[in-house]
Coordinates of C-alpha atoms in Angstrom, one line a residue:
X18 CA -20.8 209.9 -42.9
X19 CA -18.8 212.8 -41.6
X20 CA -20.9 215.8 -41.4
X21 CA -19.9 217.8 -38.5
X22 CA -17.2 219.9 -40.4
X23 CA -20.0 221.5 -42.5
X24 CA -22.5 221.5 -40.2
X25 CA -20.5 223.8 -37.9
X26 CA -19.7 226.0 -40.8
X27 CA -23.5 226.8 -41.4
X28 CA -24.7 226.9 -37.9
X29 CA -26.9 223.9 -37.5
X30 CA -26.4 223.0 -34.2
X31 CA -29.3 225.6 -32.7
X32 CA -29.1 228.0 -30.8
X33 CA -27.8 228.0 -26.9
X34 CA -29.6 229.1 -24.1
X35 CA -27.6 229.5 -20.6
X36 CA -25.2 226.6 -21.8
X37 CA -28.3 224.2 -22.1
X38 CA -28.6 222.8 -25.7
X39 CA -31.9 223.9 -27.1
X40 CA -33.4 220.4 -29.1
X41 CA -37.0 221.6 -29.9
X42 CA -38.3 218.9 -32.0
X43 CA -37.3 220.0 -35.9
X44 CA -39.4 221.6 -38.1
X45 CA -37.8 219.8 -41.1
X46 CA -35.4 216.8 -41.6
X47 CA -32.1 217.5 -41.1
X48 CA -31.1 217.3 -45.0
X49 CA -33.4 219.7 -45.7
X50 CA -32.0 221.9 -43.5
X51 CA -28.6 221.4 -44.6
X52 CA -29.4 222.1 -47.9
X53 CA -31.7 225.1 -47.6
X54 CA -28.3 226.6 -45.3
X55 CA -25.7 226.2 -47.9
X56 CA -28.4 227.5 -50.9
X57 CA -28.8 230.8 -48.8
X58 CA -25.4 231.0 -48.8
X59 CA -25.3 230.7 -52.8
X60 CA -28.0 233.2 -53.2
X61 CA -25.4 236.0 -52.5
X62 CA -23.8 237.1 -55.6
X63 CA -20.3 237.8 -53.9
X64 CA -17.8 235.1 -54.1
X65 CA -14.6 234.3 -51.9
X66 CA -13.0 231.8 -50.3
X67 CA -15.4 230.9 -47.9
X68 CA -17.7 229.8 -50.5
X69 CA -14.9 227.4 -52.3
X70 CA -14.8 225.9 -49.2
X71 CA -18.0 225.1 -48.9
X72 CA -18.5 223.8 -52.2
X73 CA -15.5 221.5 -51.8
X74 CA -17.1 219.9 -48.5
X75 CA -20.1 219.8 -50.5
X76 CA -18.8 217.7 -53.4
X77 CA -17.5 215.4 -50.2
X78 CA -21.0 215.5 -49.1
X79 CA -23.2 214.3 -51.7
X80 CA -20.2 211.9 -52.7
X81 CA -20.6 210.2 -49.2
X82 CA -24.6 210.9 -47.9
X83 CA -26.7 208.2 -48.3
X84 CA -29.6 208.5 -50.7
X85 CA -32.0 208.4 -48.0
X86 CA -30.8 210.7 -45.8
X87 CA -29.9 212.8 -49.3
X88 CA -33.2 212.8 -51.3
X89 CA -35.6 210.7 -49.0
X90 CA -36.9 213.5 -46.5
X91 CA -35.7 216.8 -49.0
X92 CA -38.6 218.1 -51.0
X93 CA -37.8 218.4 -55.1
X94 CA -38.2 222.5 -54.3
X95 CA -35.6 222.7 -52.0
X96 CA -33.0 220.9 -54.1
X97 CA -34.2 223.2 -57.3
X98 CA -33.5 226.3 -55.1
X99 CA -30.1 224.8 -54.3
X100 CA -29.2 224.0 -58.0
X101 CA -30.3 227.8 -59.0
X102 CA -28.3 229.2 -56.2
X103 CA -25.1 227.6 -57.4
X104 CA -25.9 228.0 -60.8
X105 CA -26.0 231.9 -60.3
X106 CA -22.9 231.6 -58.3
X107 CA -21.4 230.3 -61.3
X108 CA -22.9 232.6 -63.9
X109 CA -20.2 234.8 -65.7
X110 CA -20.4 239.2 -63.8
X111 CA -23.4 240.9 -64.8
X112 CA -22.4 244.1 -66.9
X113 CA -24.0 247.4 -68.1
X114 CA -26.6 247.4 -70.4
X115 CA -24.4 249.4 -72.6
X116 CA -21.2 248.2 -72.5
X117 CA -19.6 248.3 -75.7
X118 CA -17.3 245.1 -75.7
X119 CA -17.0 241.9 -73.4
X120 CA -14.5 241.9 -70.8
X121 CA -11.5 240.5 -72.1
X122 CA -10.5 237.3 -70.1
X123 CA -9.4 239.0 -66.7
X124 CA -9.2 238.1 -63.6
X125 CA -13.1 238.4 -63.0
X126 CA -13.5 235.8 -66.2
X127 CA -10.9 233.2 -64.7
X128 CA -12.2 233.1 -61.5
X129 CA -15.8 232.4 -63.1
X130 CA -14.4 229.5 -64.5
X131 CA -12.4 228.0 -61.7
X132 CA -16.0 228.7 -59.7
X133 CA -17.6 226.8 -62.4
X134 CA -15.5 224.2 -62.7
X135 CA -16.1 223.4 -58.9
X136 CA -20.2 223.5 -59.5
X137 CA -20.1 221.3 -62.3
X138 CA -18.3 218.9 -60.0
X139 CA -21.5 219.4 -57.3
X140 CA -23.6 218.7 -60.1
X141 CA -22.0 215.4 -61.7
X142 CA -22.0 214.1 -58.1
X143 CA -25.6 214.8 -57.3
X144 CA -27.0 213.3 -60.5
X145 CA -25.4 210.3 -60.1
X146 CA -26.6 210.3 -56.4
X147 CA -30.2 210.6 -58.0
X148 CA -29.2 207.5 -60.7
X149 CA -28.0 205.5 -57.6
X150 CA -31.5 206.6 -56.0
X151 CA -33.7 205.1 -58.6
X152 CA -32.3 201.4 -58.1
X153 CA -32.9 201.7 -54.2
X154 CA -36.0 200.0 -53.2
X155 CA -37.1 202.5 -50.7
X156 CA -36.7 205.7 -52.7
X157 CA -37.3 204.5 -56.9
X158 CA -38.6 206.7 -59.2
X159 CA -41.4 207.8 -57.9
X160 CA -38.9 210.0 -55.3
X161 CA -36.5 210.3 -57.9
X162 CA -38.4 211.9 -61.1
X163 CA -40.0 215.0 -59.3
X164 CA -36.4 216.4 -58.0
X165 CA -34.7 215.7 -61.4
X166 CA -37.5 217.2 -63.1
X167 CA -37.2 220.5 -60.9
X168 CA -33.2 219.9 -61.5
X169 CA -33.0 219.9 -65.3
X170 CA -33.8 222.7 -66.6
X171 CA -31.3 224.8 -65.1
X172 CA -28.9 221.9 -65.1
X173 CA -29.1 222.4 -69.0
X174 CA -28.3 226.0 -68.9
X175 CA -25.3 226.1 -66.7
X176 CA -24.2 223.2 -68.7
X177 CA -24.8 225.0 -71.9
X178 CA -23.3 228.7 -70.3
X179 CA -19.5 226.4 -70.3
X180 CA -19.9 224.3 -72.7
X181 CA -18.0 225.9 -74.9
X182 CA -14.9 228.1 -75.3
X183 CA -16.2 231.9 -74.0
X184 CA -14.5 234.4 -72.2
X185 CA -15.6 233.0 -68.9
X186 CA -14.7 229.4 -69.5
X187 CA -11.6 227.4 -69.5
X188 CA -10.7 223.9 -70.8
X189 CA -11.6 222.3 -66.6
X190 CA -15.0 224.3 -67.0
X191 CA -15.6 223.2 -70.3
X192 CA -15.1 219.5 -69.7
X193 CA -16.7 219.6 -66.4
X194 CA -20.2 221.1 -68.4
X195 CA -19.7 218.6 -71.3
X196 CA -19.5 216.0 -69.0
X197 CA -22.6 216.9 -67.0
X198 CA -25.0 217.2 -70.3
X199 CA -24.2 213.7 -71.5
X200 CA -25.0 212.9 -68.0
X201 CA -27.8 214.7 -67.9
X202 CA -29.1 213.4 -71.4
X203 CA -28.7 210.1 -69.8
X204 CA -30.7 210.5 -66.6
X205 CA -33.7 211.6 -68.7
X206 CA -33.2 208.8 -70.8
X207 CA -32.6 210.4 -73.8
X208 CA -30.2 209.8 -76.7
X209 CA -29.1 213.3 -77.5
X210 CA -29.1 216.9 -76.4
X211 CA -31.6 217.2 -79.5
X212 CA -34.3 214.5 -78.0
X213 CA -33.7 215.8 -74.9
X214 CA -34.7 219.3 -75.9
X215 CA -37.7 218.6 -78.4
X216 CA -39.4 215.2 -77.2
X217 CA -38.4 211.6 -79.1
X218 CA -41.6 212.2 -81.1
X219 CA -43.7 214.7 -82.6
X220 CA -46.5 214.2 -79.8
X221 CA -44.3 214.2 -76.9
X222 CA -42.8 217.4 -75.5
X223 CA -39.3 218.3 -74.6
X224 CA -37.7 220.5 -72.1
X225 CA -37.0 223.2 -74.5
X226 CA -40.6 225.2 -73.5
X227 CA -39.2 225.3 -69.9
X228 CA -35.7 225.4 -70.8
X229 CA -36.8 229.3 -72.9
X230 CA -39.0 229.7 -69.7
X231 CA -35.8 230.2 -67.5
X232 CA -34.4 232.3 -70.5
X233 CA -37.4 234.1 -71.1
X234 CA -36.8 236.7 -68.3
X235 CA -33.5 237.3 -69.3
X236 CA -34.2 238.1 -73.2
X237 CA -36.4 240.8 -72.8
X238 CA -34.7 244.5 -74.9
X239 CA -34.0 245.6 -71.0
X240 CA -31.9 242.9 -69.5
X241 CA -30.6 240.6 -72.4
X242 CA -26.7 241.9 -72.7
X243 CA -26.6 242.4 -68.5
X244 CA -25.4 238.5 -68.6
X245 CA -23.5 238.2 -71.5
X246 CA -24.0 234.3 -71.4
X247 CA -27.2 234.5 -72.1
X248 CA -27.3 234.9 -75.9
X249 CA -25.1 232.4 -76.4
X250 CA -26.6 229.8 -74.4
X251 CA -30.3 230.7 -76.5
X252 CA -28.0 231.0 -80.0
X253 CA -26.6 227.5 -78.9
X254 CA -29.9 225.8 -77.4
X255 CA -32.1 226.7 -80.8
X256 CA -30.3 224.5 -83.6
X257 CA -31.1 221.6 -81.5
X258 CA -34.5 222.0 -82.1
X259 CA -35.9 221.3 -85.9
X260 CA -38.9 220.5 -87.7
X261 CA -41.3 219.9 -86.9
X262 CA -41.1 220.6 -83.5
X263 CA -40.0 224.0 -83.3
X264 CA -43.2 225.5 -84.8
X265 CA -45.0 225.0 -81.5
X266 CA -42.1 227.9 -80.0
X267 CA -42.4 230.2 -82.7
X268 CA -43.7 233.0 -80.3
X269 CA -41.1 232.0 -77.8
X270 CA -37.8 232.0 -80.3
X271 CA -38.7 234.5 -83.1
X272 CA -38.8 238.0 -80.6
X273 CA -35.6 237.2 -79.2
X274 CA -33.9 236.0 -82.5
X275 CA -35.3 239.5 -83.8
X276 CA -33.8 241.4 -80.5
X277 CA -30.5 239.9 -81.4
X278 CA -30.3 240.9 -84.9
X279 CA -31.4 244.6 -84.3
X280 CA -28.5 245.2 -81.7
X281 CA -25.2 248.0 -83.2
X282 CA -22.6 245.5 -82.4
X283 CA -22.1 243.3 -85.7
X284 CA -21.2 240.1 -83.8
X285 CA -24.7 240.3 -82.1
X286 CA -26.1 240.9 -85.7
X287 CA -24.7 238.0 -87.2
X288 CA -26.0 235.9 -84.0
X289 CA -29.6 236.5 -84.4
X290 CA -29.4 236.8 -88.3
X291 CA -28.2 232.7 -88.2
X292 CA -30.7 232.3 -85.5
X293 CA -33.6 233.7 -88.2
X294 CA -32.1 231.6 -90.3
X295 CA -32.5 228.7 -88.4
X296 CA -36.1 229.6 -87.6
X297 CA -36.9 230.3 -91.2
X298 CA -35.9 226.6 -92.2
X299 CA -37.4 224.8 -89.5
X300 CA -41.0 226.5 -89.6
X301 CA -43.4 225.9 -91.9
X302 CA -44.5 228.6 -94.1
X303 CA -48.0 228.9 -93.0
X304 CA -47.2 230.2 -89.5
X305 CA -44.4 232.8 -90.8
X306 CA -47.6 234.1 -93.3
X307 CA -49.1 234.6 -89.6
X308 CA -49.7 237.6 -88.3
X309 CA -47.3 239.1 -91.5
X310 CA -44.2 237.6 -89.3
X311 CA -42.1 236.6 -92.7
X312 CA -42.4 240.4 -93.7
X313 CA -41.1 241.8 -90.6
X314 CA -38.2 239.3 -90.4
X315 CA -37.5 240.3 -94.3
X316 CA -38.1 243.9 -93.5
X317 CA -35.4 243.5 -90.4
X318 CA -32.7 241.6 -92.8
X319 CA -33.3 243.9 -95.3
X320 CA -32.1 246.6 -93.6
X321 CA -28.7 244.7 -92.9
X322 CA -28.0 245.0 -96.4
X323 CA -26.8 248.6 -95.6
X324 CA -24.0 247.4 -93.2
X325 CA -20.6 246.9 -94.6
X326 CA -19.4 243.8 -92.7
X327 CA -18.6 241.1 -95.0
X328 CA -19.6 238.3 -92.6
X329 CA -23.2 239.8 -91.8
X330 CA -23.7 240.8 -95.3
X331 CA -22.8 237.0 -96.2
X332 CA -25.2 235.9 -93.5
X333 CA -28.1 238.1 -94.3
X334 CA -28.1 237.2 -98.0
X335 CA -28.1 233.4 -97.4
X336 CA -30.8 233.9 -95.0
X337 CA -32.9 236.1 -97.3
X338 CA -32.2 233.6 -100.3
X339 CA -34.6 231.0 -98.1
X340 CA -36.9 233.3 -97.1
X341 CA -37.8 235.2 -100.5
X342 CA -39.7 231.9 -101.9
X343 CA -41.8 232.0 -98.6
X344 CA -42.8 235.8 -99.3
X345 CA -43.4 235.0 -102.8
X346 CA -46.1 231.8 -102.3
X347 CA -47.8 234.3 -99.5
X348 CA -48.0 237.4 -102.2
X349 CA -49.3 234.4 -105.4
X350 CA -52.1 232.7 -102.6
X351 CA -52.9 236.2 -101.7
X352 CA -53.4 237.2 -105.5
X353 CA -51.2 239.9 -105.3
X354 CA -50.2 241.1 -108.6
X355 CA -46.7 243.2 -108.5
X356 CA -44.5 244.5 -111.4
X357 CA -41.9 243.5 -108.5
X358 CA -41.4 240.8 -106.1
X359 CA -38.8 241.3 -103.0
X360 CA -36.6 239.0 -104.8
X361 CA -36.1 242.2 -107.2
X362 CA -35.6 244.5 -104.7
X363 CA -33.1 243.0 -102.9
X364 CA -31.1 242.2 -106.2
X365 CA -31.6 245.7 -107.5
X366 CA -29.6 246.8 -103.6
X367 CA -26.4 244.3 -104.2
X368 CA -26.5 245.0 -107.5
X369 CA -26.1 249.0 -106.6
X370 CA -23.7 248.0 -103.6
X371 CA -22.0 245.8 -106.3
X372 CA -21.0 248.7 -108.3
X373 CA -19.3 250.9 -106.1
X374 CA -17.5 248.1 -104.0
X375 CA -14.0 248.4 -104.1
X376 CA -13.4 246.1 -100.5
X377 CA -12.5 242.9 -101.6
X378 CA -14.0 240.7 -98.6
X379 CA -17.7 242.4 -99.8
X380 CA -17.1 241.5 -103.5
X381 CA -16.1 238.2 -102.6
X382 CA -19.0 237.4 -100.5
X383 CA -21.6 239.1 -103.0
X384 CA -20.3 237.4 -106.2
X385 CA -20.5 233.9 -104.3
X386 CA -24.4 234.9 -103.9
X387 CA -25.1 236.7 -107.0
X388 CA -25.6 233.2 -109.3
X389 CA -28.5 231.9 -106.6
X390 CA -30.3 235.6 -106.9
X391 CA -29.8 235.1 -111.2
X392 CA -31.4 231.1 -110.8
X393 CA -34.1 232.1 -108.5
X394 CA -35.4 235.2 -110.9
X395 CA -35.1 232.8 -113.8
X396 CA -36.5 234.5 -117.0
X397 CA -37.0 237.5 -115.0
X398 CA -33.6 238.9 -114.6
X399 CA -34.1 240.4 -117.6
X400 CA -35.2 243.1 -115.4
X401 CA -31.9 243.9 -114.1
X402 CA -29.6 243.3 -117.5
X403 CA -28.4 246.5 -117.6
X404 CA -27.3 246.8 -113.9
X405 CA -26.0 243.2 -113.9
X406 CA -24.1 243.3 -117.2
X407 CA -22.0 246.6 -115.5
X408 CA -21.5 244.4 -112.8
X409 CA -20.1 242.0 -114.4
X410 CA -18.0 243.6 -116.8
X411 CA -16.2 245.5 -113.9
X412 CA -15.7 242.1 -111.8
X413 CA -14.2 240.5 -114.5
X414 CA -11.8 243.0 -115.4
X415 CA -10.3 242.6 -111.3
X416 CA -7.9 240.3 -110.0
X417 CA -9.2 239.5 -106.2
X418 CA -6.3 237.6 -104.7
X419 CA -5.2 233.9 -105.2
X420 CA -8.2 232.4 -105.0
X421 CA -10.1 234.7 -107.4
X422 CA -13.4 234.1 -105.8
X423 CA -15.1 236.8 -107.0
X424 CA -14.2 236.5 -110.6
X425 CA -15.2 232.6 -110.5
X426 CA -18.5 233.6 -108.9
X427 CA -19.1 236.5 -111.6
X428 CA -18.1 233.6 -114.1
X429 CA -20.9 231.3 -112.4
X430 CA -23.2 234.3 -112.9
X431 CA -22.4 235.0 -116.2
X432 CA -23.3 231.5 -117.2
X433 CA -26.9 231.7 -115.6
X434 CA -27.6 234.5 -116.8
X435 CA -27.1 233.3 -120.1
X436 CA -29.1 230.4 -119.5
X437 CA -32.1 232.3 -118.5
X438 CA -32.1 235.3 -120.5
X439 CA -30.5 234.1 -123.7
X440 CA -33.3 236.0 -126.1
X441 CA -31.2 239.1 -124.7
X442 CA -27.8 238.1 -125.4
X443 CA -26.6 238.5 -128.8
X444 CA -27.4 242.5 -128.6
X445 CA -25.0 242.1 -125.7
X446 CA -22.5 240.1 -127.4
X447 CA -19.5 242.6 -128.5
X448 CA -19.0 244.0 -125.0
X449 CA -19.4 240.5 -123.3
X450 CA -16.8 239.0 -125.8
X451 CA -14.2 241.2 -125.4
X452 CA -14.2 241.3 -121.3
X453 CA -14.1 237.3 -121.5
X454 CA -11.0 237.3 -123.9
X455 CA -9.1 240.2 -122.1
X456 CA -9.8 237.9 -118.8
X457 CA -8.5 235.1 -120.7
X458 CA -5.4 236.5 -121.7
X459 CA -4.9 238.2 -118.2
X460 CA -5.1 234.8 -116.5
X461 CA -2.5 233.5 -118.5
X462 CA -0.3 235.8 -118.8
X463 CA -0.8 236.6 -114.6
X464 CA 2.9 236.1 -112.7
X465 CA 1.5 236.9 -109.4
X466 CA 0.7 233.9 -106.7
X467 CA -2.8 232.6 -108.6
X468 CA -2.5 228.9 -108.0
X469 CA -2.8 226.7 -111.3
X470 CA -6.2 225.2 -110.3
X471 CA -7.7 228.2 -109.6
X472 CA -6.1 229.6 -113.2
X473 CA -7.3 226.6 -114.9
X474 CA -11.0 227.3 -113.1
X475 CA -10.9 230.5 -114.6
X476 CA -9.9 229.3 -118.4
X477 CA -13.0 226.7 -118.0
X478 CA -15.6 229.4 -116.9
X479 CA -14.8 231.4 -119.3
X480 CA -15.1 229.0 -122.1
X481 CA -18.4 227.8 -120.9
X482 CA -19.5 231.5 -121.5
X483 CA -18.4 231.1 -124.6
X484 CA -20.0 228.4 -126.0
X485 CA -23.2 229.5 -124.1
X486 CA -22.5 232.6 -126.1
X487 CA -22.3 231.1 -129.1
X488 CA -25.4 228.6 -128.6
X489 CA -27.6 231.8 -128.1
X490 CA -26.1 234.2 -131.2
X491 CA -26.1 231.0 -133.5
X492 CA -22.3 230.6 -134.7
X493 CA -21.7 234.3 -134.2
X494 CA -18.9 233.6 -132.0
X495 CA -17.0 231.1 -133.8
X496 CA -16.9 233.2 -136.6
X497 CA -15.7 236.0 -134.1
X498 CA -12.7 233.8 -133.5
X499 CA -11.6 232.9 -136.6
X500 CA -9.0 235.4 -137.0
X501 CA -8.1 235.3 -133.2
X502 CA -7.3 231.6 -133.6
X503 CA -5.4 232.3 -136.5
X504 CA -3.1 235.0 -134.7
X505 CA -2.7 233.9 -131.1
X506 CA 0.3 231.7 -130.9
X507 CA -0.3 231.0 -127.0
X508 CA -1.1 228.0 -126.7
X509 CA -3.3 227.8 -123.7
X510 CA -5.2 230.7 -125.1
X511 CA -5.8 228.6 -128.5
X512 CA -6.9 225.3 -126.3
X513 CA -9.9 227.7 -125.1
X514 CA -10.6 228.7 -128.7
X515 CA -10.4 225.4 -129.8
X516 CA -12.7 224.1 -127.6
X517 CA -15.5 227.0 -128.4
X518 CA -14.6 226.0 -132.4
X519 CA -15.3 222.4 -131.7
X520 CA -18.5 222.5 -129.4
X521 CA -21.8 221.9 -131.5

């Protein structure tokens, strides 16, 4: 094993006294020393040449060093020290805790990924030195499992900082980190980033309590956008981690997940919204009734439905949609009698947002909701007829594009509402009628770019509404439509008649 190259570069051979060689007997092995030279070397945030150098003669190292000399006189700290130093070495440039926007991908960017790229290369080397290890008769597990449980964690996260496309990765980085996870996975004996994280049962724990440990320092209000890897890496690391095993790390992922959502930027929003989201699923309903934690998450995304960003708003009312049953079986087991639940007050907002929307992208997203708000009210949307009939008599009367999303979700609403409130209908039934024929006609007479399925979507809601009409007013309808049968001579337009005329 050639050595002496790197060996010179750090300085190992002691120190020289009067041209007589100094060999005082050493205080540690000579690996250890080795690798506790080129880890202070890490620890220095600047990066250069030098430093590439050394990491290429590294990679040559661990390649070529025999596992004994490697791992059998080297304590498990020394190596974790080593693994952290590169891994900061690697980490994308801190920035101010106020900077508006990411760096673009600069020069500062590409260079993190060329330096990470060469890490990950350190890293694949010296886990399969440790596999080799556990095979060797004089070093086995019992040498081996100390050093790769002092190794994993931050393994993880520098594997999860490039995993996957980010400002301060690139497609060598990127394969280099993918590589080294399913490697890593492997050498825990695991199956899947998943079972590594939470344990491959209920009663055995994962790495994900020490994995947030390392993370925990860095998502505190004060120093969570300084590396801007670090949200990602948490926003990534959290779906991997389900029910049942993520309610032991409520206290760990629920502060941070809040942190992110309350941020100004509305990409951050989103993030910690999906993360509540996630959280909300995958805990059981008891410990978010703890310590009134499903009201302050409710109270946070309610508070979102202010903003004007179609993807948040989108995210924030699917998120709230699983969360309002959870505040309702606290406020019934708490005997909590109110005229409304949260469920009405966050339909009573969109339905006021609704109104005055003229931004297409918002109408889109909040028809596509509006029918799971209508289903879980039920009978009690009667509450909000006369805000939701507006609604939907000014949704029907606009074209929204070639897919007509908005109008096939008012359609959808239409229809539930219906359902649930039918006692309330026929009193509503000139006004409703007459915005479902004009859409009718509209459709078909439209020239513009509407696709024929998505015209022929449209002609089928609306004739559902019809005959849902006509259930609830007994006949009413039918008899409406006598005389427009008898006039039309479009023949599409007659089909949908004809089909209200015929339905019993």
């Amino acid at each position: 094993m050639e050595l002496s190259g790197l060996v010179r570069a750090l300085r190992l051979e002691g120190p020289r006294d009067g041209g007589q060689l100094e060999q005082p007997p050493p205080a540690v092995p000579p690996a250890e020393q080795v690798l506790l030279q080129i880890g202070l070397l890490f620890s220095e945030r600047a990066g250069g040449a030098p430093k590439a150098g050394v990491l290429r003669d590294l990679v040559a190292l661990v390649e070529a060093a025999d596992c004994r000399w490697l791992f059998g006189g080297v304590s498990p700290a020394t190596l974790g020290e080593l693994v952290g130093a590169l891994n900061g070495y690697a980490a994308p440039p801190q920035q101010e805790q106020d900077a508006a926007d990411l760096p673009s991908k600069d020069s500062a960017y590409a260079a993190t990924a060329e330096r990470a790229a060469d890490v990950g290369l350190v890293f694949l080397r010296l886990l399969a030195k440790l596999e080799a290890a556990k095979t060797q008769e004089s070093l086995g597990v019992p040498i081996v499992a100390p050093i790769l449980c002092r190794v994993m964690e931050p393994l993880y996260i520098f594997a999860a900082t490039h995993i996957a496309e980010r400002p301060w990765t690139n497609a060598k980085s990127q394969s280099v980190a993918q590589e080294l996870l399913a490697l890593l996975v492997r050498a825990t004996g695991c199956g899947s980033v998943a079972e590594f994280l939470r344990g491959k049962n209920e009663d055995e724990e994962g790495r994900f309590g020490a994995v947030m440990g390392l993370l925990k320092r860095e998502l505190t209000k004060d120093t969570w956008k300084c590396n801007p890897a670090t949200k990602f890496v948490f926003s990534w690391t959290l779906p991997q981690v389900t029910r049942p095993w993520l309610s032991h790390y409520l206290e760990h992922v629920l502060p941070p997940s809040l942190l992110i959502s309350d941020d100004y930027r509305e990409e951050n929003k989103i993030l910690g919204v999906r993360c509540l989201h996630h959280i909300i699923l995958n805990v059981p309903a008891a410990d978010l009734w703890q310590f009134n934690r499903a009201q302050v998450v409710y109270h946070a995304l309610y508070n979102h439905l202010y903003s004007r960003g179609a993807p948040l708003i989108q995210a924030v009312l699917l998120c709230l949609l699983d969360l309002l049953p959870i505040l309702e079986r606290a406020q019934r087991q708490q005997k909590q009698t109110r005229p409304t639940t949260s469920c009405d007050e966050v339909l009573q907002l969109v339905l006021t947002h609704m109104e005055a929307e003229h931004r297409l992208a918002l109408r889109r997203v909040y028809a596509r909701t509006l029918p799971a708000f209508v289903q879980r009210l039920g009978i009690l949307i009667a509450r909000h007829l006369k805000r939701l009939e507006r609604v939907i008599l000014g949704y029907l009367e606009v074209c929204d594009g070639p897919e007509e999303e908005a109008r096939l979700g008012i359609l959808e609403t239409l229809q539930c509402t219906i359902e649930h409130a039918w006692p309330r209908m026929p009193c509503r039934l000139p006004v409703l009628l007459k915005a479902l024929l004009k859409m009718i006609w509209d459709v078909h007479t439209d020239q513009g770019s509407t696709p024929e399925p998505v015209k022929a979507a449209l002609l089928q809601g609306a004739t559902e509404c019809l005959i849902l009409l006509d259930r609830c007013s007994e006949g009413q309808v039918k008899v409406l439509l006598e005389g427009v049968y008898s006039s039309c001579e479009e023949n599409r337009i007659r089909e949908c008649i004809r089909k209200v005329q015929e339905n019993t």
